[in-house]
Short mmCIF file of C-alpha atoms (C1' of nucleotides) in Angstrom, two decimals:
data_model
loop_
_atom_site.label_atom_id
_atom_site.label_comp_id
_atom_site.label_asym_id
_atom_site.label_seq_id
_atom_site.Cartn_x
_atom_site.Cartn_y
_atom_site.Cartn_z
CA UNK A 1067 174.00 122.69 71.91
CA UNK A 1068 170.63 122.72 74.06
CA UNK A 1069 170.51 126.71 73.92
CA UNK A 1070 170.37 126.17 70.55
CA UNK A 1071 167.79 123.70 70.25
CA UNK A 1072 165.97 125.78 72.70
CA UNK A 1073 165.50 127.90 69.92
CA UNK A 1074 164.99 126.61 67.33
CA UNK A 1075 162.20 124.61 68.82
CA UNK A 1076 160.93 128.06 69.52
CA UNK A 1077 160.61 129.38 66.63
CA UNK A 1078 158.99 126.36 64.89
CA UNK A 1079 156.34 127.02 67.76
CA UNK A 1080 156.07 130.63 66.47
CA UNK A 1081 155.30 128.77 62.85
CA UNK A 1082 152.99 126.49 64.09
CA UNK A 1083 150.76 129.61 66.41
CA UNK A 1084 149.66 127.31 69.10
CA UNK A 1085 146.83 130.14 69.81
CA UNK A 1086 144.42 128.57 68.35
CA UNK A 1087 141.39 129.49 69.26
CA UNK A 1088 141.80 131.38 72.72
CA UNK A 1089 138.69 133.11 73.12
CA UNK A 1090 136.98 130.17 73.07
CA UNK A 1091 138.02 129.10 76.37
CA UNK A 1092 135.21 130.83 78.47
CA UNK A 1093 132.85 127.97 78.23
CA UNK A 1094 129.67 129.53 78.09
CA UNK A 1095 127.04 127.98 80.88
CA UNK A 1096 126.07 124.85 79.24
CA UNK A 1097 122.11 124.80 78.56
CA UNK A 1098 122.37 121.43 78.94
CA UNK A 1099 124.32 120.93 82.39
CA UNK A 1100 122.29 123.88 83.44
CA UNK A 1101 119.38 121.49 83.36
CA UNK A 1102 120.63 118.72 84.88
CA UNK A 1103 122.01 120.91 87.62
CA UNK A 1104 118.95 122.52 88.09
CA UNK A 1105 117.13 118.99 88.34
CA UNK A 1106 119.54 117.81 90.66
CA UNK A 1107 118.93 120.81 92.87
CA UNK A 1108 114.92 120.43 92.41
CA UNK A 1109 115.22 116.49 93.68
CA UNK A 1110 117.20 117.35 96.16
CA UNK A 1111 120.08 115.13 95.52
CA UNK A 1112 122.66 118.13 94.70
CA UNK A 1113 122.02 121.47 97.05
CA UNK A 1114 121.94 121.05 101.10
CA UNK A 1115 122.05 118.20 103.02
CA UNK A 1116 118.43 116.97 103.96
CA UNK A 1117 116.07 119.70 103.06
CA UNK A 1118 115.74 119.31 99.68
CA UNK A 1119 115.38 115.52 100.02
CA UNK A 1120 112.60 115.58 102.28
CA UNK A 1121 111.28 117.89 100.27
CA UNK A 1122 111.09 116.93 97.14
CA UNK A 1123 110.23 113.43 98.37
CA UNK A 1124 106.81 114.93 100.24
CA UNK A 1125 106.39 116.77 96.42
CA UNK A 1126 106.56 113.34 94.63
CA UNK A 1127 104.49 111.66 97.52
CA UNK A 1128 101.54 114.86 97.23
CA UNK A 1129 101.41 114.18 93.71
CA UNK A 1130 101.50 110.15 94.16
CA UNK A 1131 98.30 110.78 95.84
CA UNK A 1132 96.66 112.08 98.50
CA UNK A 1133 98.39 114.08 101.02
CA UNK A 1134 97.54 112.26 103.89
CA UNK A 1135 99.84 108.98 102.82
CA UNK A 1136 102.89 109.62 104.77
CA UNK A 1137 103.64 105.91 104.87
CA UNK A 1138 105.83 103.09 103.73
CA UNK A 1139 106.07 104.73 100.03
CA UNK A 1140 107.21 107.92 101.32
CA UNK A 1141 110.27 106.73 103.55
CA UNK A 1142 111.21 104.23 100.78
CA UNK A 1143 111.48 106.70 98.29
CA UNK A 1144 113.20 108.69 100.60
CA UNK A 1145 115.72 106.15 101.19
CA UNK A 1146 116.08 105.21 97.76
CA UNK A 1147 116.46 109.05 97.08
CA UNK A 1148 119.17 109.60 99.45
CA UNK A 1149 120.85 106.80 98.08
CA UNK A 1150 120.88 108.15 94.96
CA UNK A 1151 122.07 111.39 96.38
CA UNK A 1152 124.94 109.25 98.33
CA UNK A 1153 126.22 107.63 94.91
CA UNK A 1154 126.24 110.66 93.42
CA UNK A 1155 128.56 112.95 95.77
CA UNK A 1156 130.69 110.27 96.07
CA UNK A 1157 131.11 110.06 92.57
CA UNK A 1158 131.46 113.82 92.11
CA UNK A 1159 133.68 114.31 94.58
CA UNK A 1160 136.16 111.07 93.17
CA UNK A 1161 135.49 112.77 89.59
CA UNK A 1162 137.10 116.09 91.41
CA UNK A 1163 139.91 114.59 93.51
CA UNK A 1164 141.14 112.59 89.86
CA UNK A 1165 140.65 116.03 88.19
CA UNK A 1166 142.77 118.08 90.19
CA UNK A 1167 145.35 115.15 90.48
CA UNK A 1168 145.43 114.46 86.70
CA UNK A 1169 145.60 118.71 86.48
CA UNK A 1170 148.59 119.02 88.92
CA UNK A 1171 150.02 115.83 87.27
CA UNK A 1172 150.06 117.34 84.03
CA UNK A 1173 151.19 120.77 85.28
CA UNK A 1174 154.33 119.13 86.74
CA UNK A 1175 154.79 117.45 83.49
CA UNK A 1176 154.96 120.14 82.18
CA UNK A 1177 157.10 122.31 84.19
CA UNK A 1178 159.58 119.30 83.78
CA UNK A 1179 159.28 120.00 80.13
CA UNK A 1180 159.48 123.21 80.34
CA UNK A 1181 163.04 122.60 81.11
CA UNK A 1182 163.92 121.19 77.69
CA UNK A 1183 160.77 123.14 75.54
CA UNK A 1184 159.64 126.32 75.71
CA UNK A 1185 156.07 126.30 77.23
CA UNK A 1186 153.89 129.56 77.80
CA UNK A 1187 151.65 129.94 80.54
CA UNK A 1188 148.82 130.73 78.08
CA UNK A 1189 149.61 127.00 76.69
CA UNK A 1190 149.75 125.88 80.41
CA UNK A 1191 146.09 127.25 80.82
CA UNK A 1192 145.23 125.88 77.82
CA UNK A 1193 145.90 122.39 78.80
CA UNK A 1194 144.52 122.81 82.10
CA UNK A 1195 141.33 123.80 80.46
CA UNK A 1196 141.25 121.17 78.22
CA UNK A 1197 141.70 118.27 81.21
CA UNK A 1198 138.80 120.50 82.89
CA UNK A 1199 136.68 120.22 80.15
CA UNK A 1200 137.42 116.42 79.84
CA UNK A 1201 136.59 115.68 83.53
CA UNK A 1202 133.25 118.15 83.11
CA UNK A 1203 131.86 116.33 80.62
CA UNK A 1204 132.71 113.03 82.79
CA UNK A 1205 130.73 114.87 85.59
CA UNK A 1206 128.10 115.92 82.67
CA UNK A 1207 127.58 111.96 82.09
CA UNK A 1208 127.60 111.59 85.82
CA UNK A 1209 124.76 114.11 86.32
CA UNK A 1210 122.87 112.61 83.71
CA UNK A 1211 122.73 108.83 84.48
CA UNK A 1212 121.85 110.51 88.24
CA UNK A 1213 119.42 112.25 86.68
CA UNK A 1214 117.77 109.15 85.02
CA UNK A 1215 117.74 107.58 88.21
CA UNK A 1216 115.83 109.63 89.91
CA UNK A 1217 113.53 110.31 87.38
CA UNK A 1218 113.28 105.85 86.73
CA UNK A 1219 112.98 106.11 90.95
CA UNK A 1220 109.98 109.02 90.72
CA UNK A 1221 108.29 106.59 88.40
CA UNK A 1222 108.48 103.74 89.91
CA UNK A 1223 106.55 105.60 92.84
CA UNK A 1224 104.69 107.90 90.98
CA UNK A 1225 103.08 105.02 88.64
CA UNK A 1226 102.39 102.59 91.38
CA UNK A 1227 100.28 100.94 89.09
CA UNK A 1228 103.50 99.33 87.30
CA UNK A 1229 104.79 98.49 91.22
CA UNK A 1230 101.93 96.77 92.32
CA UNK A 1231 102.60 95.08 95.59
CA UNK A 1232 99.72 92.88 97.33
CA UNK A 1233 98.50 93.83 100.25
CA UNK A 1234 100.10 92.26 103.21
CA UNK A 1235 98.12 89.67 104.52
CA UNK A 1236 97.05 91.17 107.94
CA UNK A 1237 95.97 94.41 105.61
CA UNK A 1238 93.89 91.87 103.82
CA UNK A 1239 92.20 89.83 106.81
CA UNK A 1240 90.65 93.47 108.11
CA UNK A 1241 89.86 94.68 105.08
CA UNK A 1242 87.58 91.41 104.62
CA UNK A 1243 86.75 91.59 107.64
CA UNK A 1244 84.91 94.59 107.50
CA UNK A 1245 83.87 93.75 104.15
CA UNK A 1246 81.92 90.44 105.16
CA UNK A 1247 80.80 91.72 108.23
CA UNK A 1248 78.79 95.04 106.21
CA UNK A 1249 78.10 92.67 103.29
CA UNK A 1250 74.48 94.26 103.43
CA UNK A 1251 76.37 97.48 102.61
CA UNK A 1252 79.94 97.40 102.06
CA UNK A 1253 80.59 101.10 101.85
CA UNK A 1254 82.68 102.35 104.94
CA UNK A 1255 82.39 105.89 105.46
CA UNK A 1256 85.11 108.26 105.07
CA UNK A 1257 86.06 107.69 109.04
CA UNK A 1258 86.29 104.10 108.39
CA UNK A 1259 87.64 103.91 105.51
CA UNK A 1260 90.54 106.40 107.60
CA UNK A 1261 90.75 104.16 110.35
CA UNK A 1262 90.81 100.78 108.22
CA UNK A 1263 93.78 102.89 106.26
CA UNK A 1264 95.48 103.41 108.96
CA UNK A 1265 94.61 99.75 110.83
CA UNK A 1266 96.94 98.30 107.26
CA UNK A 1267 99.09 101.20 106.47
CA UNK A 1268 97.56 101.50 103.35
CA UNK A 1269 95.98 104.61 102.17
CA UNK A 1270 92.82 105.88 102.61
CA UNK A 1271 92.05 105.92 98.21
CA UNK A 1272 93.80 102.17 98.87
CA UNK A 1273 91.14 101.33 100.64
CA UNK A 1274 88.56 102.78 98.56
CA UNK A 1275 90.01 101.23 95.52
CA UNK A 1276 89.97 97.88 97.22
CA UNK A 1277 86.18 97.94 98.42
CA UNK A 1278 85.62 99.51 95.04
CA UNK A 1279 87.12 96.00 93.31
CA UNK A 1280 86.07 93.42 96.40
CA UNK A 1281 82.40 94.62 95.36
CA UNK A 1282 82.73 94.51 91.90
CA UNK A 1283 83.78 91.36 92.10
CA UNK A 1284 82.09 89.60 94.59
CA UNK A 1285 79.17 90.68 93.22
CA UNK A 1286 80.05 89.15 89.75
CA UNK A 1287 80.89 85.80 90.82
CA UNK A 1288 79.44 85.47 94.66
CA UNK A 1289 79.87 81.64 94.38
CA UNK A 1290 83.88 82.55 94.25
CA UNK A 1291 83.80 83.82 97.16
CA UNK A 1292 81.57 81.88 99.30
CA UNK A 1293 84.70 80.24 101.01
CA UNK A 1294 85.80 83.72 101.65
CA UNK A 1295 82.47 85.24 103.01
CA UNK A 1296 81.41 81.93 105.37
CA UNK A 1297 85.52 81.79 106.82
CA UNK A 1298 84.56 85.76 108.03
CA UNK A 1299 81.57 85.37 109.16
CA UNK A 1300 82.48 82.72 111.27
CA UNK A 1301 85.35 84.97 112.13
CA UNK A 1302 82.95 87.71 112.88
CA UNK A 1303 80.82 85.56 114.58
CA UNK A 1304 83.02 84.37 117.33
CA UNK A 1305 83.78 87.79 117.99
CA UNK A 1306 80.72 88.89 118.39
CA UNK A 1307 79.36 85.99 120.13
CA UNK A 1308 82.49 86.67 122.96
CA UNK A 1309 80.43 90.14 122.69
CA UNK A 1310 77.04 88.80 123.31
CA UNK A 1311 78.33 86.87 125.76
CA UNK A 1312 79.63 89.56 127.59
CA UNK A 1313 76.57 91.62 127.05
CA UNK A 1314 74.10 89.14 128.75
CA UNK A 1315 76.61 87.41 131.25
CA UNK A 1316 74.31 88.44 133.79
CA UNK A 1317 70.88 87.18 131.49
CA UNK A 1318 71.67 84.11 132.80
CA UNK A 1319 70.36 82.32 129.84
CA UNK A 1320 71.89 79.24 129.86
CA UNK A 1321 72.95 78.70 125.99
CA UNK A 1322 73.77 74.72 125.69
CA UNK A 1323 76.92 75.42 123.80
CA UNK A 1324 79.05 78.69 125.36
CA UNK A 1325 80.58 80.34 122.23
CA UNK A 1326 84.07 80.68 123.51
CA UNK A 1327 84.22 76.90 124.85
CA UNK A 1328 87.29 74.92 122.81
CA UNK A 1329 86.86 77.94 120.07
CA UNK A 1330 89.66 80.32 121.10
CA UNK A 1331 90.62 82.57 117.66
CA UNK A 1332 92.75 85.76 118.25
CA UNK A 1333 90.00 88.15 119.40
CA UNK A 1334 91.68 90.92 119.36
CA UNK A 1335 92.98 90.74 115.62
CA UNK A 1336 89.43 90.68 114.37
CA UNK A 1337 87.48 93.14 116.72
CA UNK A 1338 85.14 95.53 114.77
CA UNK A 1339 84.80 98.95 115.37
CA UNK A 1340 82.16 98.61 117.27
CA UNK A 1341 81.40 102.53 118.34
CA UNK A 1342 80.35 103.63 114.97
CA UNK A 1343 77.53 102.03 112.70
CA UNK A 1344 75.93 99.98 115.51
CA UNK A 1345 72.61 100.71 113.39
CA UNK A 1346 73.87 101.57 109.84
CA UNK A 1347 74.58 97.76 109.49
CA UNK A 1348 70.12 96.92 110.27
CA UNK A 1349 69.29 100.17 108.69
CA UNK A 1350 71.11 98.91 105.50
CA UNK A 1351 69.96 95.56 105.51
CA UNK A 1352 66.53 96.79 104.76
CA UNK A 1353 67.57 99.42 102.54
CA UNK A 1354 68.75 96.83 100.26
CA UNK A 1355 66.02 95.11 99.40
CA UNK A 1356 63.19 96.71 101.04
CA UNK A 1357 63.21 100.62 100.62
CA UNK A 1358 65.17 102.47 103.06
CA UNK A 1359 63.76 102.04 107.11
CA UNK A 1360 64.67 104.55 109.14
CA UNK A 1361 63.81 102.95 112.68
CA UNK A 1362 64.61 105.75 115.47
CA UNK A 1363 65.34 103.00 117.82
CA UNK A 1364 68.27 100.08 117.37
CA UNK A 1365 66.15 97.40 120.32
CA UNK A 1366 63.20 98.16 117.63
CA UNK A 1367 65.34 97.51 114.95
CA UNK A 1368 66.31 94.19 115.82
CA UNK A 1369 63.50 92.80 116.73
CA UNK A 1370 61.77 93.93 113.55
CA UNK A 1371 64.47 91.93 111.83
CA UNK A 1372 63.88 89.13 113.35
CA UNK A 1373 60.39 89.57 112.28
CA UNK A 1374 61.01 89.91 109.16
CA UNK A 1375 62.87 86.93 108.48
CA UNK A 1376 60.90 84.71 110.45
CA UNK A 1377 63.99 83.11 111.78
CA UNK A 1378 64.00 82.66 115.43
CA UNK A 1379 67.43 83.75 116.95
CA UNK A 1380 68.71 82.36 120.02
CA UNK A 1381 68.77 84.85 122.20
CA UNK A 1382 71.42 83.70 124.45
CA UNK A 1383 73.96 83.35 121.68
CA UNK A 1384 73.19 86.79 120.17
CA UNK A 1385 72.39 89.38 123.06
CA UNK A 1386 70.06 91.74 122.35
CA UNK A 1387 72.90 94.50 122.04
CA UNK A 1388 75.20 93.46 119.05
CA UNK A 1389 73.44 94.65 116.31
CA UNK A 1390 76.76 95.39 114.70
CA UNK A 1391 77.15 91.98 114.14
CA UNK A 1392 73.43 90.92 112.60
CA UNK A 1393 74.84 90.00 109.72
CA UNK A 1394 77.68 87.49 110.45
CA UNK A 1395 75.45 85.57 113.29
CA UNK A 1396 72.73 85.57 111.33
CA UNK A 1397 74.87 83.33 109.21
CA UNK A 1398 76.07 81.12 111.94
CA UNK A 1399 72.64 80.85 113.42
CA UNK A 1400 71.46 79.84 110.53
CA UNK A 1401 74.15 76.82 110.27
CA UNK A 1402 73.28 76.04 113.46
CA UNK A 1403 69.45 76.10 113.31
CA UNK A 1404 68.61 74.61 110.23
CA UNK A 1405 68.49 77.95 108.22
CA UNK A 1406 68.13 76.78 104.90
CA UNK A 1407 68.48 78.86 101.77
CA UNK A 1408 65.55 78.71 99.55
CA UNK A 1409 67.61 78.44 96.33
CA UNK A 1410 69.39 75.72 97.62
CA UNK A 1411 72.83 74.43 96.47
CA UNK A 1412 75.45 75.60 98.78
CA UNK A 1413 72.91 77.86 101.11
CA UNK A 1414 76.01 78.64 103.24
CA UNK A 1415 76.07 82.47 102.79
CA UNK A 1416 73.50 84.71 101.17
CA UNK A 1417 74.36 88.32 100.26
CA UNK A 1418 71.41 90.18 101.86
CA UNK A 1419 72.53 93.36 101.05
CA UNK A 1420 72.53 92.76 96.84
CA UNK A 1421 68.96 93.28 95.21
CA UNK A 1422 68.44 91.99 91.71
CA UNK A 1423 69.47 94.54 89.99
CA UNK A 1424 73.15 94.72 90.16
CA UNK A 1425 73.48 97.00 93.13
CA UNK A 1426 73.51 97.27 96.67
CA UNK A 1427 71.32 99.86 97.30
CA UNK A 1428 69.49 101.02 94.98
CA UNK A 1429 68.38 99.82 91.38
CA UNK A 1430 70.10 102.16 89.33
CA UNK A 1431 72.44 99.95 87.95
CA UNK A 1432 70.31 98.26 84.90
CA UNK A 1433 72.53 95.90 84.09
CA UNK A 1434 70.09 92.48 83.93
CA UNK A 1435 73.34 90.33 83.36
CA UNK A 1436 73.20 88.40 86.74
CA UNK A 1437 75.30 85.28 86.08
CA UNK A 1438 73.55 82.15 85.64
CA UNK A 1439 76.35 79.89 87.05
CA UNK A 1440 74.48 79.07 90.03
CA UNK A 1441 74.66 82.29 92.57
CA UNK A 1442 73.07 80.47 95.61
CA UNK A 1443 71.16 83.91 96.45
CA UNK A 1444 72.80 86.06 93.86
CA UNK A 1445 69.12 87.71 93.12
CA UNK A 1446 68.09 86.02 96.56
CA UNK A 1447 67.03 88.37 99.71
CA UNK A 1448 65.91 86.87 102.43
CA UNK A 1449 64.19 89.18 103.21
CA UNK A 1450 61.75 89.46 100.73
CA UNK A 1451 59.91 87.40 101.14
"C1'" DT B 838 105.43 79.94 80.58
"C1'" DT B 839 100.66 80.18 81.50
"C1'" DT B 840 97.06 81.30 84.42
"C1'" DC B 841 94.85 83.38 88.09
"C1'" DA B 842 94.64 87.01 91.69
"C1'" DT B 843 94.78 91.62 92.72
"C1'" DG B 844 95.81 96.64 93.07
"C1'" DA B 845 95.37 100.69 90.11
"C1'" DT B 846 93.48 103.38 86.38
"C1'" DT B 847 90.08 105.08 83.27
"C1'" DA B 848 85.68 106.30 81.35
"C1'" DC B 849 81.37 106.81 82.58
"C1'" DT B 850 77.15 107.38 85.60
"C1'" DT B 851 74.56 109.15 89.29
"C1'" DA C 975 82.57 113.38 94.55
"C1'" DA C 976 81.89 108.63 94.97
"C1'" DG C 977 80.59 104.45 92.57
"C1'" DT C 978 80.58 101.04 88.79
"C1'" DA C 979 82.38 98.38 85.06
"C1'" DA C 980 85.98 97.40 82.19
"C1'" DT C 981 90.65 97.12 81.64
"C1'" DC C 982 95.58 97.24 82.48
"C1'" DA C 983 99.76 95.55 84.59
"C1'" DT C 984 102.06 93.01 87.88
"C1'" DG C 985 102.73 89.37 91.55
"C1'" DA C 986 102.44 84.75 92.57
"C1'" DA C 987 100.99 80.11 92.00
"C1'" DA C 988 100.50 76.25 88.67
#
DNA sequence: TTTCATGATTACTT
DNA sequence: AAGTAATCATGAAA
């Protein structure tokens, strides 16, 4: 009885022509998953082990910006990357285990079948191709979705305007720092702007973009930020005045209050560079309101200042030596001696550096807008007058 | 949710 | 190339 059904089955199969379509079977490279692959292999998440992470990470970072930011960005893309690249093998390689388990499934399936139906090896293949195919396009959808991840992960970095993080806060206090204490001219060189990059772990066009905004906008609302300016200078100040203390410990003058008596504040955090720009700060001062100086000597410098604003400093607070810090203790002098500002109002800080006409330097800048809401000083300089 | 603060970008200017 | 002014987009406080 089964022989016989054996063959008749048979030849029904014969009727039917389960050769279908054979020579379709050679799947022809897939533009598509060529792409993908090829992506994959450019990001670094398929191909070796760390190479082509690192890689393609620095690639993303170079074009993120400059070259020189190998900061917190970089390794957190990294991670993220390799995380990607993680999911992803893991996935592939579960997609391949179930593949060649369904496969071998199926094959014994059919070999048990085979027992009570005729089945040709050709068929055999042909289901085994088929299950392939299945599980390839699984792995296609796989690829993709990785794909999109990385590229949603590239963006996220690459457009860091749409991942704007603040600043931390340290990264702020220097950067104001130095701001407020080269108010008169707020343009750190390239060395400083390097070194303030590196002082927040920002980068170094960070930097420039935030002294590019912190002067834009201080200098279109100063009375915002007189809080901000007086809270550095007095920052500044006692940092400098430890300075000048230290510079004329052996002067002897006999100041009535010692700056660092009952006035501790963490010296260290708010140290200026003092090597560079001990005359750039003076030099600037005049620059911006009075035509550019260019005094060969810094003790002729300072004195000429004083001069010219016909405030008397205390000597014993300032020191003769800390030019670098002019600007901040002229402020707190000028709390302390009665300095008054002409305009009146809140006369706490005046921005020497900013003429009339918009700028800091020079007046190139026509723009004759200068806010009326009371800018105690906004077209004030002391010193011209 | 609204409002303000702030880092980044863009179009110009110098 | 570096700055300015305006603007965008997001984070955080209200």
């Amino acid at each position: 009885m089964k022989p016989a059904l054996f063959s008749v089955l048979c030849e029904i199969k014969e009727k039917t022509g389960l050769s279908i379509r054979g020579a379709q079977e050679e799947d022809p490279p897939d533009p598509q998953l060529m792409r993908l692959d090829n992506m994959l292999l450019a990001e670094g998440v398929a191909g070796p082990e760390k190479g082509g992470g690192s890689a393609a990470a620095a690639a993303a970072a170079a074009a993120a910006g400059s070259p020189t930011d190998n900061s917190i960005e970089h390794s957190d893309y990294r991670a993220k990357l390799s995380q990607i690249r993680q999911i992803y093998h893991t996935e592939l390689e579960k997609y391949e285990q179930a593949c060649n388990e369904f496969t071998t499934h199926v094959m014994n399936l059919l070999r048990e079948q085979s027992r009570t139906r005729p089945i040709s090896p050709k068929e055999i293949e042909r289901m085994v191709s088929i299950i392939h195919r299945k599980f390839s396009s699984i792995q296609m959808q796989l690829k993709q979705s990785t794909c999109e991840a990385v590229m949603i992960l590239r963006s996220r970095f690459l457009d860091a305007r749409r991942k704007r993080r603040n600043f931390s806060k340290q990264a702020t206090e220097i950067l104001n720092e130095y701001f407020y204490s080269h108010l008169s001219n707020p343009y750190p060189s390239e060395e400083a702007k390097e070194e303030l990059a590196k002082k927040c772990s920002i980068t170094v066009s960070q930097v420039s973009n935030w002294f590019g905004n912190k002067r834009i906008r201080y200098k279109k609302n100063i009375g915002k930020f007189q809080e901000e300016a007086n809270l550095y200078a007095a920052k500044t100040a006692v940092t400098a005045a430890h300075a000048a203390a230290a510079a004329v410990q052996n002067s002897q003058t006999n100041s009535p209050t010692t700056p660092n008596s009952g006035f501790q504040m963490k010296d260290e955090e708010f140290q200026l560079d003092s090597a560079e720009n001990k005359n750039t700060l003076l030099t600037n001062m005049f620059t911006g309101s009075s035509g550019s100086f260019n005094l060969p000597n810094s003790g002729d410098l300072f004195m000429s200042m004083q001069n010219l604003n016909g405030d008397s400093y205390q000597g014993a607070q300032v020191g003769a030596n800390v030019q670098s810090q002019v600007d901040t203790l002229r402020h707190v002098i000028s709390q302390t001696a009665g300095y008054n500002d002409v305009l009146g109002g809140n006369p706490m800080y005046s921005p020497h550096g900013l003429n009339g006409n918009g700028g800091w330097q020079d007046a190139t800048t026509p723009s004759s807008v200068i806010s009326p809401t009371e800018g105690p000083g906004s077209v004030h300089s002391d010193t011209s007058n």
